[in-house]
Every structure is written in structure tokens, then in C-alpha cells.
């Protein structure tokens, strides 16, 4: 997997700025020094896995966007769904999962009518 070394820095900096947080504020929330966070945002160094996970959760970022950087980057509907999912109860998530699973099943009526 070839992930650009600048991707984490860009994701964190953009999310921080979207939240109108200073580097100092985010650094405090992450439990790191502002200098270290500044270095990460300037593409100097790589965060530890625990820090990566904490930053992803705190900034409401998807690790999928990091692992699969071009997957759904331009799909506004996908991004909106992801944001909405964070507000769902467990029951609502189960209903959505069942609905999505059903939608992805082949439609037997469609294939029967088109195979003749």
C-alpha cells in the first residue's frame, strides 16, 4: 500500500481548521505538545498508532479516507451518510444495515424479466 506521507498531516490540519481549533487546542486534546503536533502537520514524522486512532476519533475522521485515499473522496452523498451514521442509535444502525444489505441483493424479478 502506497499512502502519501503527507496524507495524515493534511487530514488532521484540515479537520482542525474546520473546527476552528488552534494547534495548541488540538495538541492539548490529543495529549501531545503543540510543537510535536506542528511537526506532524508539517509532514515531519509519523504518529504512533494510538495517536493516529485518537486523532481520527477526536476529529471525526474516517481511517478509510487514510487507507483508501481516493475511494469516495468526491462523493458528497457518501460523506453525508457517514456523518449521519455517527448520530444513530444501535437500533437505527441495525435497520440501516439490513436495508443496505437488502438493497445490494440481486433483484430476482429484474433478472427474470431481462433474461428472456
XYZ file of C-alpha atoms in Angstrom:
116
model
C 0.000 0.000 0.000
C 1.458 3.327 -1.052
C -0.008 6.045 1.199
C 1.477 9.516 0.767
C 3.410 10.604 3.842
C 1.575 13.925 3.783
C -1.951 12.482 3.967
C -2.247 12.252 7.763
C -0.896 15.769 8.159
C -3.301 17.174 5.589
C -6.318 15.371 7.056
C -5.547 16.496 10.605
C -4.755 20.080 9.702
C -7.880 20.470 7.547
C -10.117 18.945 10.227
C -8.538 21.114 12.921
C -9.080 24.234 10.856
C -12.687 23.209 10.059
C -13.276 23.036 13.817
C -11.572 26.435 14.283
C -9.100 24.931 16.749
C -5.564 26.159 17.184
C -2.669 23.737 17.146
C -2.372 24.296 20.878
C -6.020 23.352 21.471
C -5.792 20.177 19.420
C -2.443 19.235 20.933
C -3.930 19.526 24.419
C -6.906 17.354 23.466
C -4.551 14.748 21.970
C -2.162 14.856 24.916
C 0.863 15.909 22.866
C 2.916 19.063 22.705
C 1.986 21.805 20.273
C 5.494 21.543 18.837
C 5.035 17.842 18.090
C 1.617 18.443 16.514
C 3.095 21.250 14.443
C 5.819 18.906 13.232
C 3.207 16.290 12.266
C 1.194 18.908 10.374
C 4.353 19.913 8.524
C 4.904 16.310 7.421
C 7.789 15.786 9.840
C 7.302 12.406 11.436
C 4.591 9.816 11.688
C 2.185 9.447 14.606
C 2.066 6.323 16.732
C -0.917 4.054 16.125
C -2.600 5.103 19.395
C -2.176 8.786 18.492
C -3.444 8.129 14.957
C -6.566 6.431 16.350
C -7.151 9.168 18.929
C -6.848 11.884 16.273
C -9.228 10.058 13.924
C -11.855 9.722 16.665
C -11.423 13.216 18.086
C -11.600 14.892 14.674
C -14.371 12.575 13.431
C -12.206 11.450 10.522
C -12.526 8.126 8.766
C -9.487 5.893 8.763
C -10.882 4.619 5.437
C -10.055 8.016 3.951
C -6.462 7.425 5.037
C -6.185 3.783 3.987
C -8.181 4.249 0.772
C -7.467 7.912 -0.002
C -9.310 8.066 -3.329
C -12.197 5.735 -2.502
C -15.058 8.184 -2.036
C -13.191 11.457 -1.782
C -15.537 13.293 -4.137
C -18.785 11.561 -3.242
C -20.791 14.046 -1.174
C -23.621 11.579 -0.571
C -21.225 9.010 0.878
C -19.656 11.601 3.166
C -23.057 12.847 4.317
C -24.146 9.288 5.144
C -21.001 8.727 7.189
C -21.607 11.905 9.169
C -25.225 10.920 9.828
C -24.255 7.440 10.998
C -22.433 8.917 13.983
C -25.793 10.165 15.293
C -27.646 6.833 15.010
C -28.600 4.561 17.868
C -27.653 0.888 17.729
C -31.207 0.033 16.638
C -31.110 2.604 13.848
C -27.736 1.269 12.688
C -29.171 -2.265 12.556
C -32.132 -1.058 10.464
C -29.795 0.771 8.092
C -27.545 -2.276 7.803
C -30.486 -4.541 6.971
C -31.769 -2.016 4.423
C -28.378 -1.632 2.746
C -27.894 -5.411 2.673
C -31.323 -5.863 1.064
C -30.616 -3.145 -1.496
C -27.388 -4.860 -2.528
C -29.066 -8.225 -3.150
C -29.777 -9.066 -6.797
C -33.382 -8.377 -7.739
C -34.801 -11.741 -8.914
C -37.706 -10.030 -10.698
C -35.326 -7.804 -12.629
C -33.071 -10.650 -13.812
C -36.031 -12.924 -14.664
C -37.642 -10.279 -16.868
C -34.428 -9.370 -18.642
C -33.128 -12.848 -19.344
C -35.956 -13.776 -21.716
